[in-house]
Short mmCIF file of C-alpha atoms and ligand atoms in Angstrom, two decimals:
data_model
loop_
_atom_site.label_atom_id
_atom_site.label_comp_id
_atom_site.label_asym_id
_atom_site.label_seq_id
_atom_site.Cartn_x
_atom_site.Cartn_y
_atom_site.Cartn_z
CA UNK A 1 0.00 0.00 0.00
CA UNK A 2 1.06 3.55 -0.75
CA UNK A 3 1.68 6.81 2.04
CA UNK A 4 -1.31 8.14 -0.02
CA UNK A 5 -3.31 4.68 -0.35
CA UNK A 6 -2.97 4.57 3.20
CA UNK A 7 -3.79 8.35 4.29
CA UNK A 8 -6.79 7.39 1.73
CA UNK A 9 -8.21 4.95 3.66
CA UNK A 10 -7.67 6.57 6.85
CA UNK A 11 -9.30 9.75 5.46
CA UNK A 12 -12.70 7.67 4.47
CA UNK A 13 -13.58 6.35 7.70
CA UNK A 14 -13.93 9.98 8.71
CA UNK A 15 -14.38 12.35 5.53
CA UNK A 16 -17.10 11.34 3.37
CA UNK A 17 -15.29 10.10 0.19
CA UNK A 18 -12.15 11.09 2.06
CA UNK A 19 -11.84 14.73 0.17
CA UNK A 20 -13.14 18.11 1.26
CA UNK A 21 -14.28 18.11 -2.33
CA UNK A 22 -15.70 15.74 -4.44
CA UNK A 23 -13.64 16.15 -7.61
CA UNK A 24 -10.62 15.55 -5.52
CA UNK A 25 -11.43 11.88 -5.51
CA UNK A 26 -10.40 10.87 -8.96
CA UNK A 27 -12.80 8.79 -9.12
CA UNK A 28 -13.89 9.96 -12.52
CA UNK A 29 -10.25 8.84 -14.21
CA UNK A 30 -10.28 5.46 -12.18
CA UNK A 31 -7.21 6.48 -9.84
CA UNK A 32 -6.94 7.43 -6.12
CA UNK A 33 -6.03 10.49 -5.02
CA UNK A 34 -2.50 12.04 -4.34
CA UNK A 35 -1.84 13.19 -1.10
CA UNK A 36 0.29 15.94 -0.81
CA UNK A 37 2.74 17.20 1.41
CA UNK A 38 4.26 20.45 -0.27
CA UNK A 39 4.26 22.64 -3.51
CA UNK A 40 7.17 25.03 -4.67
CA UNK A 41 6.74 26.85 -8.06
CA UNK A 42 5.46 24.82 -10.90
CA UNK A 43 5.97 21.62 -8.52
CA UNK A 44 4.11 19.42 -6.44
CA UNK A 45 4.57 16.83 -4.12
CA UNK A 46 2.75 13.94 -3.10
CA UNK A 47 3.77 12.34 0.25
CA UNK A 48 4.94 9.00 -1.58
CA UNK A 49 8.09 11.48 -2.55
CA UNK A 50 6.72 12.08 -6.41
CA UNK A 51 7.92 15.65 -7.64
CA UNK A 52 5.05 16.67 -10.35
CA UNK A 53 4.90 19.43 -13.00
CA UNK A 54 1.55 21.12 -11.31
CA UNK A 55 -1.50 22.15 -13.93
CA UNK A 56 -3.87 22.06 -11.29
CA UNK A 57 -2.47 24.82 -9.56
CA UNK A 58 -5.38 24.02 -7.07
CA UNK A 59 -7.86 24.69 -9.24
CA UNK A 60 -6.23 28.26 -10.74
CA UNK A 61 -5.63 30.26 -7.40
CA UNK A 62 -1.68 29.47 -7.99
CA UNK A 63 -1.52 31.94 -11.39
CA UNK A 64 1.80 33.17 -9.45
CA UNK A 65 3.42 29.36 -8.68
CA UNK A 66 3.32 27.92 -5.69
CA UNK A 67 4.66 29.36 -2.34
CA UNK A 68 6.11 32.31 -3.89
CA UNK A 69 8.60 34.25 -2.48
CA UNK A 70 6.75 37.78 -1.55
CA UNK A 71 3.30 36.30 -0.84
CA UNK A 72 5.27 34.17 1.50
CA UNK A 73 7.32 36.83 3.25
CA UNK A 74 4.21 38.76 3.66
CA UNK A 75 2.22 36.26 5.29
CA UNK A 76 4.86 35.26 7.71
CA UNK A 77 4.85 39.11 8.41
CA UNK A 78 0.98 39.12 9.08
CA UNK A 79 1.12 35.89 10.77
CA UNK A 80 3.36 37.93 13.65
CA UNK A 81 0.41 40.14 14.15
CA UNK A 82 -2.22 37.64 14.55
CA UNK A 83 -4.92 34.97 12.49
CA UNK A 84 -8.33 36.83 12.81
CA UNK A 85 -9.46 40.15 14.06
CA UNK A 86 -13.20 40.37 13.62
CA UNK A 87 -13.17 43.78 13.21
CA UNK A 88 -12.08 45.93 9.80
CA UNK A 89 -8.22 46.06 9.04
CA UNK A 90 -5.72 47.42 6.59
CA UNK A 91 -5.68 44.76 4.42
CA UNK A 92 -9.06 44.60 3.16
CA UNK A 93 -8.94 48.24 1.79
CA UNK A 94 -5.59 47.26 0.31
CA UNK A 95 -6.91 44.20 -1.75
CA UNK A 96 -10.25 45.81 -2.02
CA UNK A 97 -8.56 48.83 -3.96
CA UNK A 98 -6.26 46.88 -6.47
CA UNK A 99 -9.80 44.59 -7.00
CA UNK A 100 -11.61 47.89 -7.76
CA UNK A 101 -8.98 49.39 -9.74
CA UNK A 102 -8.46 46.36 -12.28
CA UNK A 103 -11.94 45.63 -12.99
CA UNK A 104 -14.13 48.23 -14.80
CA UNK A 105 -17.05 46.75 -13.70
CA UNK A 106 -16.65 46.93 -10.02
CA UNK A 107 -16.81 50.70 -8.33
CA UNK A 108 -17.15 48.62 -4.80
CA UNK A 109 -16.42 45.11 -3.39
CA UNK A 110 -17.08 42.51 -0.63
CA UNK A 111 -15.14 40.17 0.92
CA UNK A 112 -16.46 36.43 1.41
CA UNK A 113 -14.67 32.98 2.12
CA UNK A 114 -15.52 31.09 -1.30
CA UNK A 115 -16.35 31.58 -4.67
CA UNK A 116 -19.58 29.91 -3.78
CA UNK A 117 -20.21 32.46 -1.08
CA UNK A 118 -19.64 35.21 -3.61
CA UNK A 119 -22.42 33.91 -6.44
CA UNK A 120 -24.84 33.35 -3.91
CA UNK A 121 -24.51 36.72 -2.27
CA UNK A 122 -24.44 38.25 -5.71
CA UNK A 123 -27.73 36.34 -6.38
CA UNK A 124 -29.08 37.39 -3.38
CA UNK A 125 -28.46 41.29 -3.87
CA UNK A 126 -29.28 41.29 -7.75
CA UNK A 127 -33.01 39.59 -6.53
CA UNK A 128 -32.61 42.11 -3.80
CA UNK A 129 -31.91 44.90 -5.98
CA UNK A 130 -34.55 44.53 -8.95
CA UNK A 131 -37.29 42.65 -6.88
CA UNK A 132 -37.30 39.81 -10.25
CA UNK A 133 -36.80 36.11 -8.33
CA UNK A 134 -36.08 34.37 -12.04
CA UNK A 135 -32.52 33.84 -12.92
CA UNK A 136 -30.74 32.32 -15.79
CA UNK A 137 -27.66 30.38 -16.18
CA UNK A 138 -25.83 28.30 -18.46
CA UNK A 139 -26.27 24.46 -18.98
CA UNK A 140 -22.06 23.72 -18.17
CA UNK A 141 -21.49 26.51 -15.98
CA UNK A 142 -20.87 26.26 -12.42
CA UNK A 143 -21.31 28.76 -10.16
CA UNK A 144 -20.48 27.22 -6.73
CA UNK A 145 -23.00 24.36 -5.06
CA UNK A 146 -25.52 27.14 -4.18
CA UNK A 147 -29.15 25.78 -4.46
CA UNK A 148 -30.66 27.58 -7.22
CA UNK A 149 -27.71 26.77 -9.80
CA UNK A 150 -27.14 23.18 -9.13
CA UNK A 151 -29.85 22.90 -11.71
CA UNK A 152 -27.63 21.25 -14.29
CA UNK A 153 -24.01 22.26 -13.02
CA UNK A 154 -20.62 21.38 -15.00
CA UNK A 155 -17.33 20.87 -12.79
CA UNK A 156 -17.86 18.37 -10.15
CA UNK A 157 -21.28 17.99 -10.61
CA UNK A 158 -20.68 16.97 -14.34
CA UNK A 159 -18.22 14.79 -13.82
CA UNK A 160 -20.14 12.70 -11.42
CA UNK A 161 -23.15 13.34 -13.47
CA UNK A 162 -25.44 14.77 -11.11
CA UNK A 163 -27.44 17.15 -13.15
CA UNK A 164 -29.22 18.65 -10.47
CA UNK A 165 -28.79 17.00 -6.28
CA UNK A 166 -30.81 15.38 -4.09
CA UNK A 167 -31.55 18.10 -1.23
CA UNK A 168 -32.15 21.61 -3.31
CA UNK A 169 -36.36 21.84 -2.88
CA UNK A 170 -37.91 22.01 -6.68
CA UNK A 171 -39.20 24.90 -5.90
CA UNK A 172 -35.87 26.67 -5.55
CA UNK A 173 -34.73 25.77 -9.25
CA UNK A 174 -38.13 26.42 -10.32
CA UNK A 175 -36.86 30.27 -10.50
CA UNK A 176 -33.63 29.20 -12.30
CA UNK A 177 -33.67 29.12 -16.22
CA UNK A 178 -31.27 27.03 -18.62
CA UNK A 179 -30.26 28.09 -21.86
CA UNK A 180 -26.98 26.89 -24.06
CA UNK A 181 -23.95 28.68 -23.81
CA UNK A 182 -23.19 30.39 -26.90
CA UNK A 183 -26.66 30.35 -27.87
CA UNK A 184 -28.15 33.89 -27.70
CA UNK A 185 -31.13 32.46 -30.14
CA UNK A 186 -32.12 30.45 -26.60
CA UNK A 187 -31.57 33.77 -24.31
CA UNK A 188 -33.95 35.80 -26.76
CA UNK A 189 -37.05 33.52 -26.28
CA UNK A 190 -36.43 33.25 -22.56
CA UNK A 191 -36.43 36.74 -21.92
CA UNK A 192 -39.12 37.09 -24.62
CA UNK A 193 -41.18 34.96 -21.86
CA UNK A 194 -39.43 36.08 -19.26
CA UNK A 195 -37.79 38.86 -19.07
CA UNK A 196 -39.89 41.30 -16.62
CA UNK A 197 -39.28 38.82 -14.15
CA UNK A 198 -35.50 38.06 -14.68
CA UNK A 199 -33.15 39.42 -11.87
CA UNK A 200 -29.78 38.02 -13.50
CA UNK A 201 -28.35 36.14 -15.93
CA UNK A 202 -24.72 34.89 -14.31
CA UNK A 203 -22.50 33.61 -16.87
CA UNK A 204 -18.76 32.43 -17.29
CA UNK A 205 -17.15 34.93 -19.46
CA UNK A 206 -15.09 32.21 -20.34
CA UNK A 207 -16.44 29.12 -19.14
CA UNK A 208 -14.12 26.74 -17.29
CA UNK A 209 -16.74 24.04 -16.13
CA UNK A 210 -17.09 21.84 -18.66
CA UNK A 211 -13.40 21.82 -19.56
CA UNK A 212 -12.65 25.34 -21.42
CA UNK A 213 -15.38 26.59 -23.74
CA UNK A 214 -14.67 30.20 -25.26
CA UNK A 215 -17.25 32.59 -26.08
CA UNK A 216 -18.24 32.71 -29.49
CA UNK A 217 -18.16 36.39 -31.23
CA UNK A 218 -21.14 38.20 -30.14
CA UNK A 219 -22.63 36.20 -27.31
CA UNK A 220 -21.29 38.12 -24.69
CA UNK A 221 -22.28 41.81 -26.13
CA UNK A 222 -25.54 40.14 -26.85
CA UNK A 223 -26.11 38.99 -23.09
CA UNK A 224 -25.13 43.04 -22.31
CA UNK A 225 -27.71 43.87 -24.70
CA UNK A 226 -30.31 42.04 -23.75
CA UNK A 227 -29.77 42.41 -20.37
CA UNK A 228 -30.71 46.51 -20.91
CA UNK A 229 -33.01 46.12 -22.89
CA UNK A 230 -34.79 44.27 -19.81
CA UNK A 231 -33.56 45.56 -17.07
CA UNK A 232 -31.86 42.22 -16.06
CA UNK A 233 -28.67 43.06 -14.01
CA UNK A 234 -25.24 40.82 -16.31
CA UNK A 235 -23.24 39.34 -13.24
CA UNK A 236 -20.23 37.82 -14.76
CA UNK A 237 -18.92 35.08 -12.57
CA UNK A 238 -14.95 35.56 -12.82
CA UNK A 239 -13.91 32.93 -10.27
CA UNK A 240 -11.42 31.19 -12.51
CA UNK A 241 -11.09 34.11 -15.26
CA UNK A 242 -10.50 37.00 -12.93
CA UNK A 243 -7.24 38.53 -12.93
CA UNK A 244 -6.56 35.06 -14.66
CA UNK A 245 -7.57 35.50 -18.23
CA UNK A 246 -5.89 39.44 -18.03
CA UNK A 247 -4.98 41.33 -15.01
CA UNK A 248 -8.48 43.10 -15.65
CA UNK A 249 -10.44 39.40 -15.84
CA UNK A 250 -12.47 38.55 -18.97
CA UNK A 251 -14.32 42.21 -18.79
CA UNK A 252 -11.22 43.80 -19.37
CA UNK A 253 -10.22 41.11 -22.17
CA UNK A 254 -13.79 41.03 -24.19
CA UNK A 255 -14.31 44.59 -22.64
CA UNK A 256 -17.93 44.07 -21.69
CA UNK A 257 -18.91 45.05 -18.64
CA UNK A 258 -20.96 43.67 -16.19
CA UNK A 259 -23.53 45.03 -13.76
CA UNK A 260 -21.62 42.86 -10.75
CA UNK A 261 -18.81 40.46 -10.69
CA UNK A 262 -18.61 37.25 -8.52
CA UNK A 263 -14.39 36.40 -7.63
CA UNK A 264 -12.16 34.02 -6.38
CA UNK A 265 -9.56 31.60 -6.20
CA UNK A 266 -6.21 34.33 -7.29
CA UNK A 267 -7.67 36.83 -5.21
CA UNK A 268 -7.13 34.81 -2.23
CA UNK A 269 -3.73 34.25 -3.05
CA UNK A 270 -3.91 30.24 -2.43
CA UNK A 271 -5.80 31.23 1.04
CA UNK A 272 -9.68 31.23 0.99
CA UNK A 273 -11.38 34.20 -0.46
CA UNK A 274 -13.90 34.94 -2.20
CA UNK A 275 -15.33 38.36 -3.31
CA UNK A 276 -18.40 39.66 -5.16
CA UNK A 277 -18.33 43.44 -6.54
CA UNK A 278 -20.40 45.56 -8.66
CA UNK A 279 -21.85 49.12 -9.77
CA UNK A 280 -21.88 51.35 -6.70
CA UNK A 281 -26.03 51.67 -6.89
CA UNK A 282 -26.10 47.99 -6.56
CA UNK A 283 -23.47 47.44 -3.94
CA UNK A 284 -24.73 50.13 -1.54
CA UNK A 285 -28.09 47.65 -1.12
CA UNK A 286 -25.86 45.27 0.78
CA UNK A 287 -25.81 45.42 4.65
CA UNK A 288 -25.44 47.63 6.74
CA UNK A 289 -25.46 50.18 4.65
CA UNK A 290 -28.40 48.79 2.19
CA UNK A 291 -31.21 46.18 3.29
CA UNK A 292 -30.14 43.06 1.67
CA UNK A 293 -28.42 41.30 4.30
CA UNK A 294 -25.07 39.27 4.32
CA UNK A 295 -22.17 38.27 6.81
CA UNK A 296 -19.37 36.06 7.96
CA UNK A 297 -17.19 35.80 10.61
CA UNK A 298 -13.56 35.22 8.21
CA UNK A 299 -14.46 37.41 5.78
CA UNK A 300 -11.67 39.64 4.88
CA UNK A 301 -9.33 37.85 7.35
CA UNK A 302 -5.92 39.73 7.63
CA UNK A 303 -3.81 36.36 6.82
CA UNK A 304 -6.35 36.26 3.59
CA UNK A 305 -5.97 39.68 2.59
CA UNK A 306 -2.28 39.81 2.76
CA UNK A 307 -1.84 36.68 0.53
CA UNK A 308 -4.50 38.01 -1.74
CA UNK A 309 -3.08 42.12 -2.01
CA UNK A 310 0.54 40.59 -2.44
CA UNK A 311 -0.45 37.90 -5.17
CA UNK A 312 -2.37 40.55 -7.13
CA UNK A 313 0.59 43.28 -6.57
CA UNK A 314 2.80 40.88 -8.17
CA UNK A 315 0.86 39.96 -10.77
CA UNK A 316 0.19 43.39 -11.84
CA UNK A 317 3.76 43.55 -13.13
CA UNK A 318 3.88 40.26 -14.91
CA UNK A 319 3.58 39.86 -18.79
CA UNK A 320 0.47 38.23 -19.81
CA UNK A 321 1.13 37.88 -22.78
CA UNK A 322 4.22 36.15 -22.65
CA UNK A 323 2.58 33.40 -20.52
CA UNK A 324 -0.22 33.69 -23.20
CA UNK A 325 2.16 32.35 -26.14
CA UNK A 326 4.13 30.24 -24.21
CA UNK A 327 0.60 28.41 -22.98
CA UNK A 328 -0.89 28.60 -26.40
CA UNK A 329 2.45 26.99 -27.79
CA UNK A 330 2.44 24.29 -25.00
CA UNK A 331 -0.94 23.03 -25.64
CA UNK A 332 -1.10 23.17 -29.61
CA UNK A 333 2.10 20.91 -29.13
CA UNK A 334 0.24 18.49 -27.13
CA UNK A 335 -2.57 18.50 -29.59
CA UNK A 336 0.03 17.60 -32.41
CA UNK A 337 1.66 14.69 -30.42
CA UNK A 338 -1.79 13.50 -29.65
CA UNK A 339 -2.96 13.63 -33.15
CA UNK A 340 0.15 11.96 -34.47
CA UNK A 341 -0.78 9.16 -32.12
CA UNK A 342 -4.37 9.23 -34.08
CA UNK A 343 -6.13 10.00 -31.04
CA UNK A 344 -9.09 12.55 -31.82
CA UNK A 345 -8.04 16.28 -30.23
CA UNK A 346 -9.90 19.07 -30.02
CA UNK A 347 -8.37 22.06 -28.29
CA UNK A 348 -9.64 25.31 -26.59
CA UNK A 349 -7.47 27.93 -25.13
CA UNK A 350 -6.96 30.78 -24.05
CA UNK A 351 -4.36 33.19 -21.91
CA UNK A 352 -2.58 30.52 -19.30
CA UNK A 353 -5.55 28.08 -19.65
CA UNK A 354 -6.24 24.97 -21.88
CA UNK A 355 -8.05 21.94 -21.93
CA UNK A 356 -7.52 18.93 -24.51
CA UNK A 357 -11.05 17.53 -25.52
CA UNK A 358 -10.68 13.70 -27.01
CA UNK A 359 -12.93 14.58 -29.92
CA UNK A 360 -12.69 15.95 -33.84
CA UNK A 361 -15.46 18.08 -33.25
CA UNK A 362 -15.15 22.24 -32.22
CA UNK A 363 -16.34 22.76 -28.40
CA UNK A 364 -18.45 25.55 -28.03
CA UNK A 365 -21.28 24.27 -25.40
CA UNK A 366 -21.75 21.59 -22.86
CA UNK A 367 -23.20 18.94 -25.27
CA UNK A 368 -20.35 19.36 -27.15
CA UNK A 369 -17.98 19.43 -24.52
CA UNK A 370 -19.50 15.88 -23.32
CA UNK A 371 -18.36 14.11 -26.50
CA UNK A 372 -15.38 14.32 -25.49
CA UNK A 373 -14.57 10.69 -24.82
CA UNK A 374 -13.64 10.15 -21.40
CA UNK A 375 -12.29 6.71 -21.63
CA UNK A 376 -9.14 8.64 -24.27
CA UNK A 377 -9.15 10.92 -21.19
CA UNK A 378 -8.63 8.11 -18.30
CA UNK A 379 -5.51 6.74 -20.41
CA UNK A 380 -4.37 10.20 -21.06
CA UNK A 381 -4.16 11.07 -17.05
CA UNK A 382 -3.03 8.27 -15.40
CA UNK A 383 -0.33 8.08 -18.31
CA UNK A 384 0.55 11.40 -17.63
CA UNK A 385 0.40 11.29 -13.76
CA UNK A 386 2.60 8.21 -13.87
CA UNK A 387 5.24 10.68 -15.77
CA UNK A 388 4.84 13.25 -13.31
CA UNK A 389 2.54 15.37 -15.05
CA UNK A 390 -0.22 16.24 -12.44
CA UNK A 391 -3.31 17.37 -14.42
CA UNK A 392 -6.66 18.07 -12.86
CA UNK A 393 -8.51 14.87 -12.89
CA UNK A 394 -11.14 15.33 -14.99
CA UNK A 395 -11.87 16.19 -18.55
CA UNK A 396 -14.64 18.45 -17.46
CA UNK A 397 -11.82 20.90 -16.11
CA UNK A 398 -8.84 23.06 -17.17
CA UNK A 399 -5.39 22.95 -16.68
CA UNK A 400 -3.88 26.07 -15.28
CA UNK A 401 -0.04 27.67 -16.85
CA UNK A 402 1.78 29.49 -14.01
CA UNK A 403 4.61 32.73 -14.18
CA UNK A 404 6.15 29.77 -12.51
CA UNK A 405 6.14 27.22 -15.34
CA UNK A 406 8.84 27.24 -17.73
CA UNK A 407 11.14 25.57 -21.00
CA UNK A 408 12.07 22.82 -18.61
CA UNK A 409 8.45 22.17 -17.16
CA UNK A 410 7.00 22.58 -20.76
CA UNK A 411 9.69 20.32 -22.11
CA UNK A 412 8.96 17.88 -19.50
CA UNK A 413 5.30 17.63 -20.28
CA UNK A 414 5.89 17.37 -24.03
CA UNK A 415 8.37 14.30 -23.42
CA UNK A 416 5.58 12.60 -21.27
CA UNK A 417 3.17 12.91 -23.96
CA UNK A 418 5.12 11.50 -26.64
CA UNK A 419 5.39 8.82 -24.42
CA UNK A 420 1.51 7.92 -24.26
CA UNK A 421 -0.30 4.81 -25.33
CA UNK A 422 -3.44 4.77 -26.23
P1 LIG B 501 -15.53 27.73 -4.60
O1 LIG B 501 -16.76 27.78 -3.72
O2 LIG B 501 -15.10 26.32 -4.93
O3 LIG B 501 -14.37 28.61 -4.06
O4 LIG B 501 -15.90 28.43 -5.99
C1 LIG B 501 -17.02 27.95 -6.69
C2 LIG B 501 -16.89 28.34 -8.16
C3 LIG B 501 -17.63 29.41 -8.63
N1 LIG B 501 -17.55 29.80 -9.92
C4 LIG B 501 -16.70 29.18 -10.79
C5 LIG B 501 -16.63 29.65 -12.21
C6 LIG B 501 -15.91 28.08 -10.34
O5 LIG B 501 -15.08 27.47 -11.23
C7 LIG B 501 -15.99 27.66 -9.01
C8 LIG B 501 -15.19 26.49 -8.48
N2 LIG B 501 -14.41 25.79 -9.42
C9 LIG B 501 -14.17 24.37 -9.14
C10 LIG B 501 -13.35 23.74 -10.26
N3 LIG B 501 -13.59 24.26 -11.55
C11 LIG B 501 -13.48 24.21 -7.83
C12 LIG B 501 -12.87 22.84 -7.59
C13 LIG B 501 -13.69 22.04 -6.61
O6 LIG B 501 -14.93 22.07 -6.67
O7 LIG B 501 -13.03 21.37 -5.78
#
């Protein structure tokens, strides 16, 4: 038995499934989970002493690498003055003004613990805000596990095909609509129904849920369009694309901009944070000084902030586009070794993020994106995690470049893949 095949079974007679999050199981691809003891840089390790090239990056929070040196420094230096507060610090204006100064779309910003936390809040105040209850989402998009869009989620929730979950009441995704990403034909005829009654539509700018699926020319002005003509607030959930896709998020990249924005993962630096932001009109409804109420006890913890406000101070002066090519000419590489091998490759990318989809045909929605053939995928990770390439463990996911990847990590992974059987 392996150091993780044992910690495994330990952690299952206590944790259900033995993960703090489903996806973590690897179920999906057949294989147990890692267990890991330390991450440097583009590196991980698991505790049976394997050194992996990281494209997990825990789910795209490590855009910087792991454990880098200032966010480090700086939370040593925090962790001097203490873990928690409860009371407002420093810090949060000092992340809360870099957030507010990258994104156009948000004049003000709160702090949560999760990217979850943030969509539901941001549901919460956009129902708040234009007294509609109906709000539409995107079959493939996943928004966190709140009730009311675990109504057919990607992520997780797609790769263990639960479409919707035992325990969310009907009656709760009875105000949440569906339509196709990429398919404004859909939006029309819902709001044409609908629309007086629609508080939101929330949508991926860039939709990382049902492995990488780009927005096709048009769809997102459309949504912006529509949205006015309507009086629907746009709430563009930026969890994996803010400050990830540019330093301004996918609203800076597609320059749209949305009425609020839900955030995550970078923001928190690798700690947990969550954020959701917005037009000042809309954000001065939230408690206290507006009527629609929301709380928690961590949020905008000093430890938090710190790692946060250093990872995005950082990141400000890194080149994008570098990282950009350099990911682009990683993962069109991969597609060529793959295809050589006459396995079927479709691939979507975009800035430091790609995702390999075992079919011939374009992805552009979720029905698409489930052709992908999952057993290719199986043989494709565990091939690639037995050469020390650790990619998320799904096909229903992205893998995430870092500032901290480089020629030799690159070089590494291509040398794996040619390597592959299928
Ligand atoms: P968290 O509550 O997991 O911090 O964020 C939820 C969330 C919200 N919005 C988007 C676009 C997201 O991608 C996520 C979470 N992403 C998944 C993986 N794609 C997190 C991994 C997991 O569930 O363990």
């Amino acid at each position: 038995m392996t150091i993780s095949g044992d910690l495994f079974e330990q952690a299952r007679k206590i944790i259900p499934g033995g993960v703090n999050s489903p996806v973590r199981t690897c179920a999906g691809v057949g294989a147990d989970p890692l267990f890991i003891s330390k991450a440097n840089g583009a590196y991980i390790h698991s505790e049976d002493g394997h050194k992996m090239v990281d494209y997990v990056m825990s789910w795209g929070p490590m855009l910087l690498g792991h454990n880098h040196p200032k966010v480090k420094k700086a939370l040593h230096e925090a962790l001097d003055r203490g873990t928690s507060f409860g009371a407002p610090c420093q810090p949060e204006i000092d992340l809360a003004g870099l957030i507010v100064d990258a994104l156009p779309g948000v004049d003000m910003v709160r702090m949560v613990n999760s990217g979850t936390e943030a969509t539901m809040s941001a549901l919460r105040l956009s129902r708040g805000y234009t007294g509609r209850s109906l709000v539409l989402k995107f079959t493939g998009c996943y928004h966190g596990h709140v009730d009311a869009f675990l109504a057919s989620a990607g992520s997780g929730a797609a790769t263990l095909c639960i479409p919707g979950t035992p325990g969310v009441p009907q009656e709760v995704v009875a105000n949440t609509l569906l339509a196709d990403y990429n398919n404004l034909e859909q939006v029309r005829e819902i709001f044409a129904k609908h629309g007086q009654d629609i508080a939101a539509i929330f949508v991926e700018p860039v939709a990382g849920n049902m492995g990488l699926v780009l927005p096709q020319e048009g769809f997102l002005q459309g949504l912006r369009d529509i949205a006015n003509e309507y009086g629907s607030l746009l709430v563009f959930d930026e969890v994996i694309t803010g400050f990830r896709v540019s330093y301004s998020g996918a609203q800076g990249y597609y320059n749209i901009i949305p009425d609020m924005t839900c955030l995550g993962k970078i923001i928190g630096g690798g700690l947990p944070v969550g954020a959701y932001g917005g037009k000042k009109e809309i954000m001065d409804r939230i408690a206290p000084c507006g009527d629609v109420y929301q709380a928690g006890t961590l949020s905008g913890n000093p430890l938090a902030m710190t790692a946060g406000y250093y990872t995005l101070k950082t990141l400000k002066e890194m080149d994008y586009d570098q990282l950009a090519a350099d990911t682009g000419s990683l993962a069109e590489s991969l597609k060529d070794i793959l295809i050589e091998k006459g396995v079927p490759v479709s691939l979507n990318t975009i800035s430091s993020i790609f995702t390999l989809f075992f079919t011939d045909d374009e992805v552009h929605d979720f029905d698409s994106a489930k052709k992908s053939d999952q057993h290719l995928f199986k043989k494709f990770y565990n091939q690639m995690r037995d050469q020390g390439i650790y990619l998320a463990p799904s096909g229903f996911e992205c893998a995430f470049n870092s500032f901290a990847h480089g020629s030799d990590e690159w070089e590494k992974t291509l040398e794996a893949a040619r390597k592959l059987k299928f």
